[in-house]
Tab-separated table of C-alpha atoms in Angstrom:
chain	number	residue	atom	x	y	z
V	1360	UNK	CA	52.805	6.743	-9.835
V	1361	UNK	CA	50.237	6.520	-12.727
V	1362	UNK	CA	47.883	3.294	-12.410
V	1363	UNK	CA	48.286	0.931	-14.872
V	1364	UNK	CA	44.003	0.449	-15.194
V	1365	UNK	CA	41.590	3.356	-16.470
V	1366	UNK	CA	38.314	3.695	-15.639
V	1367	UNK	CA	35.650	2.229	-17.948
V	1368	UNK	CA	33.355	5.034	-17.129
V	1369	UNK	CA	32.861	8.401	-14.846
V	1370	UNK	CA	32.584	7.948	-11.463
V	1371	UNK	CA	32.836	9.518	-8.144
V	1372	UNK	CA	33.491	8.832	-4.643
V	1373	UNK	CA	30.377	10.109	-3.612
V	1374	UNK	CA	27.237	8.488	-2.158
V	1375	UNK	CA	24.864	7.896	-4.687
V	1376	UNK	CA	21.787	9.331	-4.212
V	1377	UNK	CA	18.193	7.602	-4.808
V	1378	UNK	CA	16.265	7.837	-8.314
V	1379	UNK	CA	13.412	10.420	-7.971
V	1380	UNK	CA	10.087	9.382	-8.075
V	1381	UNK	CA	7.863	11.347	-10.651
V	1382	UNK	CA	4.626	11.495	-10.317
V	1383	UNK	CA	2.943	12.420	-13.790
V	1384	UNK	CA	-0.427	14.579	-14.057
V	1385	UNK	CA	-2.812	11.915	-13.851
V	1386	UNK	CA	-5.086	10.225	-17.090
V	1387	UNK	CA	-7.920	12.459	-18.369
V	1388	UNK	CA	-11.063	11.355	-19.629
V	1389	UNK	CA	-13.307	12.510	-23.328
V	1390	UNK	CA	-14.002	15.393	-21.292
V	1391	UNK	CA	-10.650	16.764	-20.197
V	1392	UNK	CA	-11.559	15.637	-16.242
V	1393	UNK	CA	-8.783	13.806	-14.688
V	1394	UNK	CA	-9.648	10.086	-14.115
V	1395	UNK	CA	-9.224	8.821	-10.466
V	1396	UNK	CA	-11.971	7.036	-10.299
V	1397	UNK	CA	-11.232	2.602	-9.028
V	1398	UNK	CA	-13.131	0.352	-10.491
V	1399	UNK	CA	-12.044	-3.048	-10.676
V	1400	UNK	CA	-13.347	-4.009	-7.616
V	1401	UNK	CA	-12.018	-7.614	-8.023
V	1402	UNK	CA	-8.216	-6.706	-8.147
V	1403	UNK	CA	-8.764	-5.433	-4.435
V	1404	UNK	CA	-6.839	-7.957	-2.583
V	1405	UNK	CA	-6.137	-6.019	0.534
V	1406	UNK	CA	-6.418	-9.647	3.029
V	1407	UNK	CA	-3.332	-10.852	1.360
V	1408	UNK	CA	-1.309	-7.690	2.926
V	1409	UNK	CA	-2.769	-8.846	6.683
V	1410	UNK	CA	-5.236	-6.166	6.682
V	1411	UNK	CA	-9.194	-6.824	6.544
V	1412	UNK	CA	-10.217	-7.681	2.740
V	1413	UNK	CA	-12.947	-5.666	0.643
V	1414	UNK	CA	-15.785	-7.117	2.249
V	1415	UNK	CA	-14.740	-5.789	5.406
V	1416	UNK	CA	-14.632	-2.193	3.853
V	1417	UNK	CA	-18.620	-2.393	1.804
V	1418	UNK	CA	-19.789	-3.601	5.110
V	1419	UNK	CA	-18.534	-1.070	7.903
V	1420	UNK	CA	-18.614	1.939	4.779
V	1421	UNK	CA	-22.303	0.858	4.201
V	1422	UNK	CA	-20.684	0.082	0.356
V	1423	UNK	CA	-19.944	3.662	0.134
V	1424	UNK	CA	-16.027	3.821	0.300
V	1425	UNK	CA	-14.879	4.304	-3.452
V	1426	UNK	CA	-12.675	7.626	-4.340
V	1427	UNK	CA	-14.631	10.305	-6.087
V	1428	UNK	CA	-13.696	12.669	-9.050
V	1429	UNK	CA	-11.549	15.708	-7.683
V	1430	UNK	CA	-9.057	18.329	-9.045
V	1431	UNK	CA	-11.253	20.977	-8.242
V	1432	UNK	CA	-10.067	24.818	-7.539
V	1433	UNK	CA	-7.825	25.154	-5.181
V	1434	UNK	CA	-7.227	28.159	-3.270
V	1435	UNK	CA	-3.611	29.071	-0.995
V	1436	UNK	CA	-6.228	29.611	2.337
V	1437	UNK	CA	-7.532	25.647	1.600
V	1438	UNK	CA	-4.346	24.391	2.912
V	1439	UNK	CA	-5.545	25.466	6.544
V	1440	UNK	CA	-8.525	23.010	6.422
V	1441	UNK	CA	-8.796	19.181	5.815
V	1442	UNK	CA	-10.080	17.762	2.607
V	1443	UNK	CA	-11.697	14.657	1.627
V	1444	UNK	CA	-9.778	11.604	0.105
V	1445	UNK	CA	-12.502	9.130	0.956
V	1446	UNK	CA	-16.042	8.917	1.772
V	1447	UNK	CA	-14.630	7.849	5.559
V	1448	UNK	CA	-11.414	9.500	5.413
V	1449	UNK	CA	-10.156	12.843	5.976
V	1450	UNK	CA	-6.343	14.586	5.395
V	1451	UNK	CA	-5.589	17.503	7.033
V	1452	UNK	CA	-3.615	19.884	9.136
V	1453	UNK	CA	-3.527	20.487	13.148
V	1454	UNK	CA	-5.999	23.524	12.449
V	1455	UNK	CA	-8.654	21.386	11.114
V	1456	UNK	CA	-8.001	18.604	13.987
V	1457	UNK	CA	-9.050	22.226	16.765
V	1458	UNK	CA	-11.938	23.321	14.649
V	1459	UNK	CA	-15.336	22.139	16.160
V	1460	UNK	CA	-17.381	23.362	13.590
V	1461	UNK	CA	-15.414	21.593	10.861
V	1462	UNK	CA	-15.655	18.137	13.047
V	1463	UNK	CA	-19.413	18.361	13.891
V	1464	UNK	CA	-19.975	19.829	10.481
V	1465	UNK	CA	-17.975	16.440	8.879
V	1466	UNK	CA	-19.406	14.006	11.002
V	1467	UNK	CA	-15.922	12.866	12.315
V	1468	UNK	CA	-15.808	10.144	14.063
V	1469	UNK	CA	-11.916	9.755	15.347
V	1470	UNK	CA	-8.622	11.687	15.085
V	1471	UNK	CA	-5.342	9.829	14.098
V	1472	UNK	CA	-2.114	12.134	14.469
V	1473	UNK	CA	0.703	10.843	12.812
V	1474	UNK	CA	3.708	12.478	15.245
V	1475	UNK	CA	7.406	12.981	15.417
V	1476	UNK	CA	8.097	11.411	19.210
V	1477	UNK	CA	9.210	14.887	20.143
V	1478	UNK	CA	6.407	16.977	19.174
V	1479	UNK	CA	4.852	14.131	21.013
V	1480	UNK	CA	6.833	14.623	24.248
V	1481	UNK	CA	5.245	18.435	24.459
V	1482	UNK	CA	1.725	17.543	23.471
V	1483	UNK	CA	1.696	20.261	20.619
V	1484	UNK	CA	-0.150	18.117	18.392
V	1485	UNK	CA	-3.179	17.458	21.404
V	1486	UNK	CA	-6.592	18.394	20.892
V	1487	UNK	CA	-8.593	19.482	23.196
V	1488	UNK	CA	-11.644	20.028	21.136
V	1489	UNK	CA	-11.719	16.730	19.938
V	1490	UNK	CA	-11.979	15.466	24.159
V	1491	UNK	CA	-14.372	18.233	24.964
V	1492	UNK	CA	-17.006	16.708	21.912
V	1493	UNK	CA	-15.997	13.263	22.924
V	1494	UNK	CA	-14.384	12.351	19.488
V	1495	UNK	CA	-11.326	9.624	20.499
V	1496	UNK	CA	-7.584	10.682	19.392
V	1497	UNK	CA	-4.990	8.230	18.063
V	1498	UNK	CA	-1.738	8.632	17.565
V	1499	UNK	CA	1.025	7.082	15.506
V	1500	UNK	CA	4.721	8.515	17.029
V	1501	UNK	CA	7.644	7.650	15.279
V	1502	UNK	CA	11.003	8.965	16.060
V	1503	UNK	CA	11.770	9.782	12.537
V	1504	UNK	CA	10.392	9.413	8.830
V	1505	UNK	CA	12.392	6.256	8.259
V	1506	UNK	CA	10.434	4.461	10.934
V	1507	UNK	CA	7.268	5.335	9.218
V	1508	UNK	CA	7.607	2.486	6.880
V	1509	UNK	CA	7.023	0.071	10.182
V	1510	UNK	CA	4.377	2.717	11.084
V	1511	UNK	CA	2.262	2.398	8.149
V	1512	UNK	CA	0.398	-0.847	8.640
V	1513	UNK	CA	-0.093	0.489	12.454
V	1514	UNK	CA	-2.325	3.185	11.049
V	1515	UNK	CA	-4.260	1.120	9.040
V	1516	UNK	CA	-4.998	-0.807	11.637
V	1517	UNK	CA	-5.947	1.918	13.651
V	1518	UNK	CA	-8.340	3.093	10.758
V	1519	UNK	CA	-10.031	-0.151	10.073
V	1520	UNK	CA	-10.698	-0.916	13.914
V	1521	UNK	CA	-12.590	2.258	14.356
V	1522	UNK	CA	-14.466	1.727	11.111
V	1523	UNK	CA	-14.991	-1.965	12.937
V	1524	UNK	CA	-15.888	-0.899	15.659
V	1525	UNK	CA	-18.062	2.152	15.328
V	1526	UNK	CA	-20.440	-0.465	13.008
V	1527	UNK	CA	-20.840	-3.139	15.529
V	1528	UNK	CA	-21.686	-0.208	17.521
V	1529	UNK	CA	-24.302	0.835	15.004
V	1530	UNK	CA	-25.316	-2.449	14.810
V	1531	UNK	CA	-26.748	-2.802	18.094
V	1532	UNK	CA	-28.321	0.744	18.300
V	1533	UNK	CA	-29.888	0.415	15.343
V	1534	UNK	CA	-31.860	-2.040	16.262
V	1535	UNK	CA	-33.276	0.028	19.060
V	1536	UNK	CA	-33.407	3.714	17.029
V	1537	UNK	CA	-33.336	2.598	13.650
V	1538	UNK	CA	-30.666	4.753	12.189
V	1539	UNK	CA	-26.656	4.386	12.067
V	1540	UNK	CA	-23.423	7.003	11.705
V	1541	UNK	CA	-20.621	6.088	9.377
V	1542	UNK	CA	-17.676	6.206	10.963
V	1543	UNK	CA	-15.192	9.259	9.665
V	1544	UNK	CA	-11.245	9.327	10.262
V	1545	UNK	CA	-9.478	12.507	10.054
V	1546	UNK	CA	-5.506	11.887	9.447
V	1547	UNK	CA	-3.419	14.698	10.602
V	1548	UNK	CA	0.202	16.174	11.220
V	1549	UNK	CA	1.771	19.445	12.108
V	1550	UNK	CA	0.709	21.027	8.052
V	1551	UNK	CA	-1.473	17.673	6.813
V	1552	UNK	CA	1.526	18.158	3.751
V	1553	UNK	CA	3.805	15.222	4.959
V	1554	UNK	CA	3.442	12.815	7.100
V	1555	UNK	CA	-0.268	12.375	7.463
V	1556	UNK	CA	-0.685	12.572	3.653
V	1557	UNK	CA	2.405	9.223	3.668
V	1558	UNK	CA	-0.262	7.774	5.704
V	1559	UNK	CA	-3.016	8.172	4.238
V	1560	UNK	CA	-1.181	7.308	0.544
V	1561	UNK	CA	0.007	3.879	2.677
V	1562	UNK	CA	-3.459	3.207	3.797
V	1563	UNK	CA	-4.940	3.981	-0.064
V	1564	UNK	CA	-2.046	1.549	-1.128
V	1565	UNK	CA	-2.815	-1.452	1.425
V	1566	UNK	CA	-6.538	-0.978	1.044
V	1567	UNK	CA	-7.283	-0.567	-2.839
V	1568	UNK	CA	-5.632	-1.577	-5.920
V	1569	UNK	CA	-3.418	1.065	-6.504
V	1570	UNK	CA	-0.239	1.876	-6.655
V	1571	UNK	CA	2.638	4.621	-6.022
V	1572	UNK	CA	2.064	6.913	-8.472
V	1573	UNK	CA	-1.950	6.139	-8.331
V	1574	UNK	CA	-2.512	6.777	-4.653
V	1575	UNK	CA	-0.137	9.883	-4.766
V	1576	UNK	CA	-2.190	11.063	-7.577
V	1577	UNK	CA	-5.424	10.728	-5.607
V	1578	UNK	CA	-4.479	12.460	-2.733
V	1579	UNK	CA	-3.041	15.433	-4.253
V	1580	UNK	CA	-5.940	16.095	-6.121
V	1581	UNK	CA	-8.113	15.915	-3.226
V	1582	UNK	CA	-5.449	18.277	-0.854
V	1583	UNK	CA	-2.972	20.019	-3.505
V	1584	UNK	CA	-0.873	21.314	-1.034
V	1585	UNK	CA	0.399	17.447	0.093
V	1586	UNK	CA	4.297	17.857	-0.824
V	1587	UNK	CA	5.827	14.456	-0.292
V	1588	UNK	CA	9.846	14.907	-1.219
V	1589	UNK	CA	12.300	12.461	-2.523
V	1590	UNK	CA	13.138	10.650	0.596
V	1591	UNK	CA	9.481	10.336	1.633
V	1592	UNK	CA	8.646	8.817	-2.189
V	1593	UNK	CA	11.257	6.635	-2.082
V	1594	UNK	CA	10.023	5.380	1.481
V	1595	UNK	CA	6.676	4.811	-0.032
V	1596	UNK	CA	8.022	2.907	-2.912
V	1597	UNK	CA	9.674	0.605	-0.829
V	1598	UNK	CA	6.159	-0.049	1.122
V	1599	UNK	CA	4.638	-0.563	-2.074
V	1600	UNK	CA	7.311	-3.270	-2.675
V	1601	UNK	CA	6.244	-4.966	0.912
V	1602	UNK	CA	2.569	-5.087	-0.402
V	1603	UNK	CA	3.402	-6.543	-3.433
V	1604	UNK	CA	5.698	-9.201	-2.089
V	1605	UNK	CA	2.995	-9.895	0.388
V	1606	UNK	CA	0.343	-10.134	-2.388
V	1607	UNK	CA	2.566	-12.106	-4.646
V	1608	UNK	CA	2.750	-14.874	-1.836
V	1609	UNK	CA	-0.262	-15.129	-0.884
V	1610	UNK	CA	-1.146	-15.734	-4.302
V	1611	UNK	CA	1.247	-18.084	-4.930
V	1612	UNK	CA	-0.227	-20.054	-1.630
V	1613	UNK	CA	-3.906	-19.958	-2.894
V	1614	UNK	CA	-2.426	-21.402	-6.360
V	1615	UNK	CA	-0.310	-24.350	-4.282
V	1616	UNK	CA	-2.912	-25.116	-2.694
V	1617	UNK	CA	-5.803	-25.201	-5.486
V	1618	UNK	CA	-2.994	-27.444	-7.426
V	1619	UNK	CA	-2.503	-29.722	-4.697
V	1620	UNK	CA	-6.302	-30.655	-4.330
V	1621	UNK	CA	-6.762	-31.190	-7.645
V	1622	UNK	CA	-3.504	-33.503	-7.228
V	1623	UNK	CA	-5.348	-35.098	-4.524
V	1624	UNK	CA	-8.548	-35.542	-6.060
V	1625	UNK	CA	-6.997	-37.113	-9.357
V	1626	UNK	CA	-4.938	-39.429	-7.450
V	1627	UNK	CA	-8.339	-40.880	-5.735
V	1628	UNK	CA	-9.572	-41.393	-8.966
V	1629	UNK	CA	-6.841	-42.932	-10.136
V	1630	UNK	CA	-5.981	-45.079	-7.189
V	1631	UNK	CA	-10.026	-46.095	-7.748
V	1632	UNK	CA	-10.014	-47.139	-11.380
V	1633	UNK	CA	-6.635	-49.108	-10.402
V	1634	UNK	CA	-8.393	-51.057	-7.432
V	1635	UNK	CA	-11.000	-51.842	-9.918
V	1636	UNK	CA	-9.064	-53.153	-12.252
V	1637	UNK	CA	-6.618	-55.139	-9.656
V	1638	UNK	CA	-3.713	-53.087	-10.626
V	1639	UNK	CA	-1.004	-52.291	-8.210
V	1640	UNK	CA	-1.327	-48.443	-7.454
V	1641	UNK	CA	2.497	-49.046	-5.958
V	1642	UNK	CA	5.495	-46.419	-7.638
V	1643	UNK	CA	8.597	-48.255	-8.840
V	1644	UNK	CA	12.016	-47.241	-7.835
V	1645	UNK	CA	12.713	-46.505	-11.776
V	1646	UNK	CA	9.138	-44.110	-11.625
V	1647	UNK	CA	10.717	-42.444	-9.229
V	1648	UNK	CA	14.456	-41.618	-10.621
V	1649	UNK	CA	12.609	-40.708	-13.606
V	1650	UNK	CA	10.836	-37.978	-11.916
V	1651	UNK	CA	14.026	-36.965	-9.994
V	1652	UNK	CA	15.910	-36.761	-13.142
V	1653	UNK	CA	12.888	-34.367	-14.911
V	1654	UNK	CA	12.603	-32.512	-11.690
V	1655	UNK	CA	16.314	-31.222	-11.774
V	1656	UNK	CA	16.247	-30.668	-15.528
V	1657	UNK	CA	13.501	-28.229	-15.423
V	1658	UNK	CA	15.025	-26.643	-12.091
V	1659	UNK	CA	18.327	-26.028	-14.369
V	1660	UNK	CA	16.622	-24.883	-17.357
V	1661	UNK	CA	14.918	-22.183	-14.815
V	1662	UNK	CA	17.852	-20.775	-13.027
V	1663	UNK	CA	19.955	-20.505	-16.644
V	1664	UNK	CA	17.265	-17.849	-17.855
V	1665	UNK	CA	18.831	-15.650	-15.289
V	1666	UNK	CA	22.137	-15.525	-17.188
V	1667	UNK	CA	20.701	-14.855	-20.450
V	1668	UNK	CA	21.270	-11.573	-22.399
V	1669	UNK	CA	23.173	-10.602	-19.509
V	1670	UNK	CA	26.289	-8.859	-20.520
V	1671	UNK	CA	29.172	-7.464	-17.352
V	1672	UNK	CA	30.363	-4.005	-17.534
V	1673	UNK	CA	34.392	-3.894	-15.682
V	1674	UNK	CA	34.478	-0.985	-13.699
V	1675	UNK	CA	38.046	-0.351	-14.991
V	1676	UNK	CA	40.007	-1.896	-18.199
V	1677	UNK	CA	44.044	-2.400	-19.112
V	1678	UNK	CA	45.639	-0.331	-21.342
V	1679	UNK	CA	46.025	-1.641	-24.790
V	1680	UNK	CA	50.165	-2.196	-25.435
V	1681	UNK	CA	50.583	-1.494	-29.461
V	1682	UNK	CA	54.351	-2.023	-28.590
């Protein structure tokens, strides 16, 4: 029996699958370099995600923890050793992770392995070079990439505490030797292509003022053989979104509650020059149904703007009947 609707527009019965995530070459400077370089260190609002602000970062870095120019040449064999996305932090494979000359050589401080729980189950991902030099391990397990989005700020953590930690640490032998150690992270997985680079492009994300495309950028210029795919993009997107949201709220806190002190302090004043001149400072019933009245207005004239220009699309249509 034919339908008496047609479709408005193709369409299949299909799941649809997400929009990609391109990631274009990244800006290039007067001299042809590629630009990666971050600046504007007062857009860095990292304590409004719930991780420790900039402060935190120039103090246990010793001010040195700002991305450096990269894109140099990369060689196929490079992809068996770690590179270096930050002056504290590292991105690399399991090889680099068993290599005691590259640690000692590096100055690294602590290992984080980012895991599948299986590989984690048979210890593939250990190292026992890392015990024998005394250099701690941490590990971030997750039973599959999805859960990495819950993962992310756990690694972060992780990072920052070391950092934290190895500087009160400095602290107090300083004071008796007179010289300190930075503390150095290296991030790693099974290839250092996947999910240690996701970490480390969460942790440039939550820590710095970039964004998707701007901490993916950074990362594969330091290591060009970080592949990321589709599903792993769109993951990161979405974490990106939690920042923001996070950012955007605290923000709109700090503004509440700058507004509401200046509320506060013009009311004393006014509630002052009233006393003085023996004015009732007492709101009227009418003062109040005025405001009401306003209040709803402008509430109204806010939610409308979501209906303008905003035109539906029917998913199917009736025939036209020229009979």
């Amino acid at each position: 029996m034919d339908s008496p609707h047609f479709a408005t527009q193709d369409w299949t019965q299909g799941v649809p699958s997400p929009p990609r995530v391109v990631i274009p070459p990244p800006p290039v400077d007067q001299h042809g370099v590629p630009d990666l370089q971050i600046n504007d260190l007062h857009k860095v609002d990292s304590g409004s995600c719930g991780f420790d602000n900039t402060e935190f970062l120039k103090t246990v870095t010793y001010n040195n923890f700002w991305t450096q120019q990269a894109l140099h040449d990369w060689e196929y064999k490079q992809r068996r050793t770690a590179q270096q996305i930050l002056p504290f932090l590292f991105l690399g494979p399991i090889t680099a992770a068993r290599d005691p000359r590259f640690l000692q050589d590096n100055g690294i401080t602590m290992l984080l392995a980012v895991r599948d729980t299986k590989i984690a189950h048979s210890r593939l991902l250990d190292s026992k070079v890392a015990l024998e030099l005394g250099i701690p391990c941490a590990t971030v397990d997750t039973a599959g990439n999805q859960e990495l989005i819950a993962a992310f700020p756990r690694g972060t953590e992780i990072i920052n505490a070391h950092l934290s930690d190895l500087y009160r640490q400095n602290q107090m032998s300083s004071a008796v030797s007179g010289s300190s150690m930075q503390g150095k992270v290296l991030v790693f997985c099974e290839t250092g292509n996947d999910r240690s680079a996701a970490m480390v492009v969460a942790y440039l994300m939550g820590m710095y003022p970039m964004d998707l495309v701007k901490a993916i950028q950074v990362v594969t210029a330091h290591r060009f053989s970080a592949a990321l795919n589709d599903s792993m993009k769109v993951l990161l997107q979405t974490y990106a979104s939690i920042l923001q949201a996070k950012r955007d709220v605290m923000r709109s806190q700090q503004q509440i509650s700058a507004t509401s002190m200046e509320n506060n302090v013009a009311s004393s004043h006014s509630m002052h020059h009233s006393g003085r001149l023996g004015k009732s400072n007492k709101r009227t019933l009418d003062n109040d149904n005025d405001e009401d009245m306003a209040n709803e207005k402008d509430e109204m004239m806010m939610d409308g703007g979501r209906f303008e220009k905003r035109e539906g699309a029917a998913p199917f249509s009736d025939p036209l009947d020229f009979s």
